[in-house]
PDB file of C-alpha atoms in Angstrom:
ATOM      1  CA  MET A1263      85.654  77.213 110.708  1.00 45.00           C
ATOM      2  CA  LEU A1264      88.359  79.420 109.572  1.00 40.00           C
ATOM      3  CA  HIS A1265      85.742  82.185 110.427  1.00 45.00           C
ATOM      4  CA  ALA A1266      85.216  81.491 113.840  1.00 47.00           C
ATOM      5  CA  LEU A1267      88.595  80.834 114.437  1.00 42.00           C
ATOM      6  CA  THR A1268      89.557  84.483 113.025  1.00 44.00           C
ATOM      7  CA  ALA A1269      86.525  85.875 115.048  1.00 47.00           C
ATOM      8  CA  THR A1270      88.038  83.937 118.535  1.00 45.00           C
ATOM      9  CA  THR A1271      91.467  85.334 117.743  1.00 45.00           C
ATOM     10  CA  ALA A1272      89.910  88.739 117.468  1.00 44.00           C
ATOM     11  CA  ARG A1273      88.416  88.802 120.621  1.00 46.00           C
ATOM     12  CA  ILE A1274      91.557  87.168 122.568  1.00 44.00           C
ATOM     13  CA  THR A1275      93.688  90.062 120.932  1.00 43.00           C
ATOM     14  CA  SER A1276      91.461  92.589 121.962  1.00 46.00           C
ATOM     15  CA  ARG A1277      90.928  91.251 125.527  1.00 47.00           C
ATOM     16  CA  LEU A1278      94.903  91.269 125.637  1.00 40.00           C
ATOM     17  CA  HIS A1279      95.313  94.592 124.451  1.00 45.00           C
ATOM     18  CA  LEU A1280      92.793  96.166 126.660  1.00 45.00           C
ATOM     19  CA  ALA A1281      94.328  94.381 129.762  1.00 46.00           C
ATOM     20  CA  PHE A1282      97.879  95.621 129.043  1.00 46.00           C
ATOM     21  CA  ALA A1283      97.395  99.005 127.425  1.00 49.00           C
ATOM     22  CA  SER A1284      96.882 100.535 130.792  1.00 49.00           C
ATOM     23  CA  THR A1285      99.848  99.238 132.158  1.00 47.00           C
ATOM     24  CA  PRO A1286     102.886 101.506 131.091  1.00 49.00           C
ATOM     25  CA  ALA A1287     105.389  98.632 130.997  1.00 49.00           C
ATOM     26  CA  CYS A1288     103.520  96.423 129.063  1.00 46.00           C
ATOM     27  CA  ARG A1289     101.683  98.956 126.536  1.00 43.00           C
ATOM     28  CA  PHE A1290     102.125  97.455 122.736  1.00 41.00           C
ATOM     29  CA  PRO A1291     103.994  99.915 120.664  1.00 44.00           C
ATOM     30  CA  TYR A1292     100.924 100.730 118.548  1.00 41.00           C
ATOM     31  CA  THR A1293      98.734 102.077 121.662  1.00 40.00           C
ATOM     32  CA  ARG A1294     101.097 105.049 122.245  1.00 46.00           C
ATOM     33  CA  ALA A1295      99.773 108.304 121.533  1.00 52.00           C
ATOM     34  CA  MET A1296     101.365 109.796 118.212  1.00 55.00           C
ATOM     35  CA  SER A1297     102.343 113.197 118.591  1.00 65.00           C
ATOM     36  CA  SER A1298     101.461 115.670 115.800  1.00 81.00           C
ATOM     37  CA  LEU A1299     103.340 115.965 112.245  1.00 92.00           C
ATOM     38  CA  ALA A1300     104.961 119.517 111.941  1.00 95.00           C
ATOM     39  CA  THR A1301     106.451 120.572 108.757  1.00 96.00           C
ATOM     40  CA  VAL A1302     109.890 122.202 108.824  1.00 97.00           C
ATOM     41  CA  HIS A1303     110.732 124.680 106.303  1.00 96.00           C
ATOM     42  CA  THR A1304     113.463 126.867 105.865  1.00 97.00           C
ATOM     43  CA  ASP A1305     114.771 129.504 103.305  1.00 96.00           C
ATOM     44  CA  LYS A1306     118.281 128.978 103.999  1.00 97.00           C
ATOM     45  CA  ALA A1307     117.977 125.354 102.139  1.00 97.00           C
ATOM     46  CA  PRO A1308     116.546 124.574  98.774  1.00 96.00           C
ATOM     47  CA  ALA A1309     112.947 124.507  98.637  1.00 93.00           C
ATOM     48  CA  ALA A1310     111.059 121.244  97.888  1.00 91.00           C
ATOM     49  CA  ILE A1311     111.037 120.117  94.033  1.00 88.00           C
ATOM     50  CA  GLY A1312     107.921 117.932  94.375  1.00 91.00           C
ATOM     51  CA  PRO A1313     104.737 117.885  96.614  1.00 95.00           C
ATOM     52  CA  TYR A1314     106.860 117.109  99.823  1.00 96.00           C
ATOM     53  CA  SER A1315     108.517 119.033 102.624  1.00 96.00           C
ATOM     54  CA  GLN A1316     111.908 119.511 103.255  1.00 98.00           C
ATOM     55  CA  ALA A1317     111.520 117.468 106.618  1.00 98.00           C
ATOM     56  CA  VAL A1318     109.078 116.297 109.101  1.00 98.00           C
ATOM     57  CA  LYS A1319     108.939 116.317 112.864  1.00 98.00           C
ATOM     58  CA  ALA A1320     107.380 113.536 114.811  1.00 97.00           C
ATOM     59  CA  ASN A1321     107.645 112.082 118.139  1.00 95.00           C
ATOM     60  CA  GLY A1322     110.987 113.697 118.902  1.00 96.00           C
ATOM     61  CA  MET A1323     112.556 112.885 115.727  1.00 98.00           C
ATOM     62  CA  VAL A1324     113.013 114.649 112.388  1.00 98.00           C
ATOM     63  CA  TYR A1325     112.855 113.115 109.193  1.00 99.00           C
ATOM     64  CA  CYS A1326     114.734 115.059 106.173  1.00 99.00           C
ATOM     65  CA  SER A1327     114.152 114.642 102.749  1.00 98.00           C
ATOM     66  CA  GLY A1328     116.943 114.035 100.415  1.00 98.00           C
ATOM     67  CA  GLN A1329     119.330 117.093  99.824  1.00 98.00           C
ATOM     68  CA  ILE A1330     120.548 118.002  96.622  1.00 98.00           C
ATOM     69  CA  PRO A1331     123.151 120.550  95.419  1.00 98.00           C
ATOM     70  CA  ILE A1332     121.256 123.380  94.770  1.00 97.00           C
ATOM     71  CA  ASP A1333     122.307 126.639  96.041  1.00 97.00           C
ATOM     72  CA  ALA A1334     119.244 128.107  98.409  1.00 95.00           C
ATOM     73  CA  ALA A1335     119.945 131.893  97.637  1.00 94.00           C
ATOM     74  CA  THR A1336     120.165 131.162  94.035  1.00 94.00           C
ATOM     75  CA  GLY A1337     118.021 128.328  93.316  1.00 94.00           C
ATOM     76  CA  GLU A1338     120.937 126.958  90.911  1.00 95.00           C
ATOM     77  CA  LEU A1339     122.353 123.528  90.650  1.00 95.00           C
ATOM     78  CA  LYS A1340     125.926 123.385  91.832  1.00 93.00           C
ATOM     79  CA  LEU A1341     127.113 120.690  89.173  1.00 89.00           C
ATOM     80  CA  GLY A1342     131.212 120.904  89.833  1.00 92.00           C
ATOM     81  CA  SER A1343     133.094 117.984  91.542  1.00 97.00           C
ATOM     82  CA  ILE A1344     131.338 115.301  93.633  1.00 98.00           C
ATOM     83  CA  ALA A1345     133.276 116.951  96.720  1.00 98.00           C
ATOM     84  CA  ASP A1346     131.672 120.589  95.817  1.00 98.00           C
ATOM     85  CA  GLN A1347     128.394 118.933  95.274  1.00 98.00           C
ATOM     86  CA  THR A1348     128.693 116.975  98.643  1.00 98.00           C
ATOM     87  CA  GLU A1349     129.601 120.029 100.475  1.00 98.00           C
ATOM     88  CA  LEU A1350     126.651 121.960  99.449  1.00 98.00           C
ATOM     89  CA  VAL A1351     124.337 119.095  99.992  1.00 98.00           C
ATOM     90  CA  LEU A1352     125.640 118.692 103.896  1.00 99.00           C
ATOM     91  CA  SER A1353     125.387 122.368 104.103  1.00 98.00           C
ATOM     92  CA  ASN A1354     121.865 122.213 103.033  1.00 98.00           C
ATOM     93  CA  LEU A1355     121.129 119.267 105.368  1.00 99.00           C
ATOM     94  CA  ARG A1356     122.433 121.208 107.903  1.00 98.00           C
ATOM     95  CA  GLU A1357     120.010 124.115 108.005  1.00 98.00           C
ATOM     96  CA  VAL A1358     117.389 122.042 107.447  1.00 98.00           C
ATOM     97  CA  LEU A1359     118.244 120.281 110.687  1.00 99.00           C
ATOM     98  CA  LYS A1360     118.990 123.629 112.260  1.00 98.00           C
ATOM     99  CA  ALA A1361     115.185 124.527 111.173  1.00 98.00           C
ATOM    100  CA  ALA A1362     113.820 121.632 112.912  1.00 98.00           C
ATOM    101  CA  GLY A1363     115.713 122.422 116.320  1.00 98.00           C
ATOM    102  CA  SER A1364     118.285 119.649 115.629  1.00 98.00           C
ATOM    103  CA  ASP A1365     121.990 119.543 114.324  1.00 98.00           C
ATOM    104  CA  MET A1366     124.799 117.231 112.580  1.00 98.00           C
ATOM    105  CA  ASN A1367     125.421 115.840 115.708  1.00 98.00           C
ATOM    106  CA  GLN A1368     122.067 114.717 116.655  1.00 98.00           C
ATOM    107  CA  VAL A1369     121.487 112.760 113.411  1.00 99.00           C
ATOM    108  CA  VAL A1370     121.077 108.816 113.757  1.00 99.00           C
ATOM    109  CA  LYS A1371     120.859 107.810 110.107  1.00 99.00           C
ATOM    110  CA  THR A1372     121.954 108.872 106.578  1.00 99.00           C
ATOM    111  CA  THR A1373     121.011 107.461 103.347  1.00 99.00           C
ATOM    112  CA  VAL A1374     123.533 108.771 100.551  1.00 99.00           C
ATOM    113  CA  LEU A1375     122.667 108.388  96.721  1.00 99.00           C
ATOM    114  CA  LEU A1376     125.471 108.290  94.329  1.00 99.00           C
ATOM    115  CA  LYS A1377     125.023 108.588  90.591  1.00 98.00           C
ATOM    116  CA  ASP A1378     128.500 106.680  90.198  1.00 98.00           C
ATOM    117  CA  MET A1379     129.857 104.275  93.376  1.00 98.00           C
ATOM    118  CA  ASN A1380     133.422 105.779  91.931  1.00 98.00           C
ATOM    119  CA  ASP A1381     132.587 109.163  93.596  1.00 98.00           C
ATOM    120  CA  PHE A1382     132.261 107.431  97.219  1.00 99.00           C
ATOM    121  CA  GLN A1383     135.746 108.019  98.263  1.00 99.00           C
ATOM    122  CA  ALA A1384     135.684 112.153  97.625  1.00 98.00           C
ATOM    123  CA  MET A1385     132.184 112.004  98.903  1.00 99.00           C
ATOM    124  CA  ASN A1386     133.234 110.073 101.986  1.00 98.00           C
ATOM    125  CA  GLU A1387     135.785 112.836 102.845  1.00 98.00           C
ATOM    126  CA  VAL A1388     133.524 115.737 102.635  1.00 99.00           C
ATOM    127  CA  TYR A1389     131.076 113.504 104.617  1.00 99.00           C
ATOM    128  CA  GLY A1390     133.545 112.498 107.371  1.00 98.00           C
ATOM    129  CA  LYS A1391     134.716 116.321 107.797  1.00 98.00           C
ATOM    130  CA  ALA A1392     131.239 117.466 108.149  1.00 98.00           C
ATOM    131  CA  PHE A1393     130.461 114.752 111.008  1.00 98.00           C
ATOM    132  CA  GLY A1394     133.474 114.988 112.680  1.00 96.00           C
ATOM    133  CA  ASP A1395     133.862 112.498 115.353  1.00 97.00           C
ATOM    134  CA  HIS A1396     129.998 111.659 115.090  1.00 97.00           C
ATOM    135  CA  ARG A1397     129.455 108.408 113.389  1.00 98.00           C
ATOM    136  CA  PRO A1398     125.894 108.019 112.533  1.00 98.00           C
ATOM    137  CA  ALA A1399     124.665 104.730 110.867  1.00 99.00           C
ATOM    138  CA  ARG A1400     124.691 104.944 107.183  1.00 99.00           C
ATOM    139  CA  ALA A1401     124.030 103.081 104.015  1.00 98.00           C
ATOM    140  CA  ALA A1402     125.030 104.260 100.415  1.00 98.00           C
ATOM    141  CA  TYR A1403     123.364 103.105  97.093  1.00 98.00           C
ATOM    142  CA  GLN A1404     124.531 103.761  93.272  1.00 98.00           C
ATOM    143  CA  VAL A1405     121.736 104.769  91.396  1.00 98.00           C
ATOM    144  CA  ALA A1406     120.799 105.294  87.986  1.00 97.00           C
ATOM    145  CA  ARG A1407     119.552 108.594  87.955  1.00 96.00           C
ATOM    146  CA  LEU A1408     119.035 111.341  90.657  1.00 96.00           C
ATOM    147  CA  PRO A1409     116.680 114.549  90.415  1.00 94.00           C
ATOM    148  CA  LYS A1410     118.203 117.185  88.135  1.00 93.00           C
ATOM    149  CA  ASP A1411     121.055 114.725  87.272  1.00 94.00           C
ATOM    150  CA  VAL A1412     123.003 115.572  89.910  1.00 96.00           C
ATOM    151  CA  SER A1413     125.843 113.267  91.472  1.00 97.00           C
ATOM    152  CA  VAL A1414     124.818 113.227  94.806  1.00 98.00           C
ATOM    153  CA  GLU A1415     121.864 113.202  97.289  1.00 98.00           C
ATOM    154  CA  ILE A1416     121.998 112.571 101.086  1.00 99.00           C
ATOM    155  CA  GLU A1417     118.685 112.265 103.360  1.00 99.00           C
ATOM    156  CA  ALA A1418     119.175 112.136 107.165  1.00 99.00           C
ATOM    157  CA  ILE A1419     116.828 111.224 110.474  1.00 99.00           C
ATOM    158  CA  ALA A1420     117.848 112.958 113.758  1.00 99.00           C
ATOM    159  CA  VAL A1421     116.869 113.493 117.319  1.00 98.00           C
ATOM    160  CA  VAL A1422     115.409 116.615 118.199  1.00 97.00           C
ATOM    161  CA  PRO A1423     116.614 117.350 121.628  1.00 94.00           C
ATOM    162  CA  GLU A1424     113.953 118.679 124.312  1.00 85.00           C
TER     163      GLU A1424
END
């Protein structure tokens, strides 16, 4: 009985999909054609330190991997104050966004990872200056450890204007 019900449900779903897929206003989200994915690379931000891209562009958006305070020119970590680290992280993020055809004003969401939530205020001051009047959605978390034992990592999702 369960098999027959499952088969019937599948047939109905398939017919509904076919009936509505040709109507633009009624398309199911999964019927939209996906654009090709494009990886983003710039020498003005640190190279990925693992099997991932600096960012990936898809469907008018750019998904930036987490940036840490590595100087792109030297490849060296900047382990100064949390403010100094955050400035470099946001500078790296700005360069990745630029390489993707976007910028800080197009960011819709960031995720901030901190080794110590006591650093939040100092990070937040630098973050606020970097974004100016633009206020993307944001989440911030304290984590046990970050790559290369840095104190801050920030990732972002942004619109790529046409």
